[in-house]
Short mmCIF file of C-alpha atoms in Angstrom, two decimals:
data_model
loop_
_atom_site.label_atom_id
_atom_site.label_comp_id
_atom_site.label_asym_id
_atom_site.label_seq_id
_atom_site.Cartn_x
_atom_site.Cartn_y
_atom_site.Cartn_z
CA MET A 1 -2.67 -17.81 20.23
CA LYS A 2 -3.09 -18.97 16.35
CA ASP A 3 -1.85 -17.41 13.26
CA LEU A 4 -4.39 -14.72 12.13
CA VAL A 5 -5.00 -13.72 8.62
CA ALA A 6 -6.58 -10.47 7.66
CA LEU A 7 -8.68 -10.64 4.57
CA ASN A 8 -9.89 -7.89 2.35
CA LEU A 9 -7.21 -5.69 2.52
CA HIS A 10 -6.18 -2.89 -0.15
CA MET A 11 -2.22 -1.95 -0.46
CA ILE A 12 -2.25 1.75 -1.41
CA VAL A 13 1.10 2.37 -3.82
CA THR A 14 1.99 5.88 -3.98
CA ILE A 15 5.12 7.12 -5.97
CA VAL A 16 6.31 10.44 -5.43
CA ASP A 17 9.58 12.82 -5.22
CA GLY A 18 12.16 11.57 -2.73
CA GLY A 19 11.96 13.11 0.71
CA THR A 20 8.16 13.18 0.06
CA GLY A 21 7.21 9.71 1.63
CA GLU A 22 6.83 10.77 4.96
CA ASP A 23 4.31 13.28 4.05
CA VAL A 24 2.28 10.83 2.49
CA ILE A 25 2.45 8.51 5.41
CA ASP A 26 1.34 11.59 7.61
CA TYR A 27 -1.78 12.01 5.30
CA ALA A 28 -2.65 8.75 5.39
CA LYS A 29 -2.37 8.13 8.97
CA LYS A 30 -4.80 10.92 9.44
CA ALA A 31 -7.32 9.58 7.25
CA GLY A 32 -7.03 6.38 9.15
CA ALA A 33 -4.28 4.21 8.10
CA ALA A 34 -2.18 2.57 10.88
CA GLY A 35 1.43 3.81 8.88
CA GLY A 36 3.11 2.69 6.06
CA THR A 37 6.61 1.89 4.42
CA ILE A 38 9.03 3.79 2.27
CA LEU A 39 11.25 2.11 0.22
CA HIS A 40 13.47 4.45 -2.28
CA GLY A 41 14.20 4.24 -5.63
CA ARG A 42 14.95 6.11 -8.91
CA GLY A 43 12.66 6.23 -12.12
CA SER A 44 11.65 9.19 -14.39
CA GLY A 45 8.31 10.03 -16.18
CA VAL A 46 7.60 12.42 -18.74
CA HIS A 47 8.37 15.54 -15.83
CA ASP A 48 11.54 14.06 -14.50
CA THR A 49 13.64 13.84 -17.69
CA GLY A 50 16.84 15.38 -17.87
CA ARG A 51 20.25 15.50 -18.28
CA PHE A 52 23.35 17.49 -16.76
CA LEU A 53 27.18 17.51 -18.01
CA GLY A 54 25.80 14.93 -20.62
CA LEU A 55 24.52 12.41 -18.16
CA ASP A 56 21.19 11.25 -17.93
CA ILE A 57 19.35 12.24 -14.31
CA SER A 58 17.51 9.71 -12.70
CA PRO A 59 15.66 11.30 -9.81
CA GLU A 60 15.32 9.43 -6.42
CA LYS A 61 11.76 8.47 -5.78
CA ASP A 62 9.64 7.65 -2.28
CA ILE A 63 7.49 4.43 -2.82
CA VAL A 64 5.08 4.08 0.13
CA LEU A 65 3.15 1.05 0.96
CA THR A 66 0.22 1.33 2.82
CA LEU A 67 -2.10 -1.67 3.55
CA VAL A 68 -5.61 -0.33 4.62
CA PRO A 69 -9.06 -2.07 4.79
CA ASP A 70 -10.69 -1.97 1.64
CA SER A 71 -13.54 0.26 3.36
CA LEU A 72 -10.96 2.71 3.94
CA THR A 73 -8.97 2.82 0.46
CA SER A 74 -11.22 5.53 -1.09
CA GLU A 75 -10.87 8.46 2.16
CA ILE A 76 -7.44 7.50 2.25
CA MET A 77 -6.39 7.55 -1.56
CA ASP A 78 -8.39 11.14 -1.23
CA ALA A 79 -6.18 12.42 1.44
CA ILE A 80 -3.16 11.57 0.03
CA GLY A 81 -3.93 12.75 -3.29
CA LYS A 82 -5.26 16.62 -1.70
CA GLY A 83 -2.26 16.49 0.47
CA ILE A 84 0.69 15.89 -2.09
CA ASN A 85 -1.65 17.77 -4.40
CA ILE A 86 -1.52 15.00 -6.91
CA ASP A 87 -3.56 16.60 -9.29
CA VAL A 88 -0.43 18.88 -10.45
CA PRO A 89 1.94 17.16 -13.04
CA GLY A 90 4.65 15.71 -11.86
CA ASN A 91 3.69 15.41 -8.03
CA GLY A 92 3.24 11.48 -8.25
CA ILE A 93 1.13 9.12 -8.69
CA CYS A 94 -1.15 6.75 -6.21
CA PHE A 95 -3.07 3.35 -6.98
CA SER A 96 -4.53 0.55 -4.98
CA ILE A 97 -4.06 -3.00 -5.28
CA ASP A 98 -6.12 -5.65 -3.81
CA VAL A 99 -4.84 -7.75 -1.54
CA ASP A 100 -6.61 -11.24 -0.51
CA LYS A 101 -4.60 -12.32 2.30
CA VAL A 102 -2.08 -10.69 4.93
CA ILE A 103 -0.41 -12.22 8.02
CA GLY A 104 2.03 -10.68 10.35
CA ILE A 105 0.29 -7.35 11.27
CA THR A 106 0.85 -6.38 14.40
CA LYS A 107 -2.87 -4.74 14.95
CA ILE A 108 -4.74 -7.55 13.25
CA HIS A 109 -7.43 -7.74 15.65
CA GLN A 110 -8.64 -4.17 14.39
CA TYR A 111 -9.42 -5.33 10.71
CA ARG A 112 -13.01 -6.06 10.10
CA GLU A 113 -12.29 -9.37 8.54
CA VAL A 114 -9.85 -11.95 10.26
CA ILE A 115 -9.84 -15.72 10.64
CA GLY A 116 -7.50 -18.34 11.59
CA MET A 117 -4.81 -19.47 9.49
CA GLU A 118 -6.08 -23.32 10.39
CA GLU A 119 -9.27 -22.60 9.41
CA LEU A 120 -8.03 -20.71 5.83
CA LEU A 121 -5.72 -24.25 5.25
CA GLU A 122 -8.59 -26.11 5.60
CA ASP A 123 -11.01 -24.29 3.79
CA ASP A 124 -8.26 -24.62 0.74
CA GLU A 125 -7.97 -28.04 1.21
CA ASN A 126 -11.69 -28.85 0.95
CA THR A 127 -11.92 -26.59 -2.18
CA PHE A 128 -8.71 -28.56 -3.77
CA GLY A 129 -9.97 -31.40 -2.62
CA LYS A 130 -13.19 -31.21 -4.83
CA GLU A 131 -11.68 -30.57 -8.02
#
């Protein structure tokens, strides 16, 4: 089986309070996403600043990465936003980033635009060879 490359995906990045990442994945799955990855971090925005006993508080955050076909991005972001009440200040932020090529996706055959790695490499050689 040849290596396959999915094209024209978006990565939805959602940053929420620690412990809320699982909820984000649940909302995304209900809207059509296959799943997501939760990274843990610390940070603060204008709604998270604080001090306790003279120490700065850096609240725990969940950063949820969800790869989706570009045709589903708006629907999934809407589901996440409504689910976590993103319009309430301090509840999080959600944005998408264009992703040109992805390999290693388990269910890659489900994506609408998939080509073989060999074909992609040939296209790249032809493009660079013409310059």
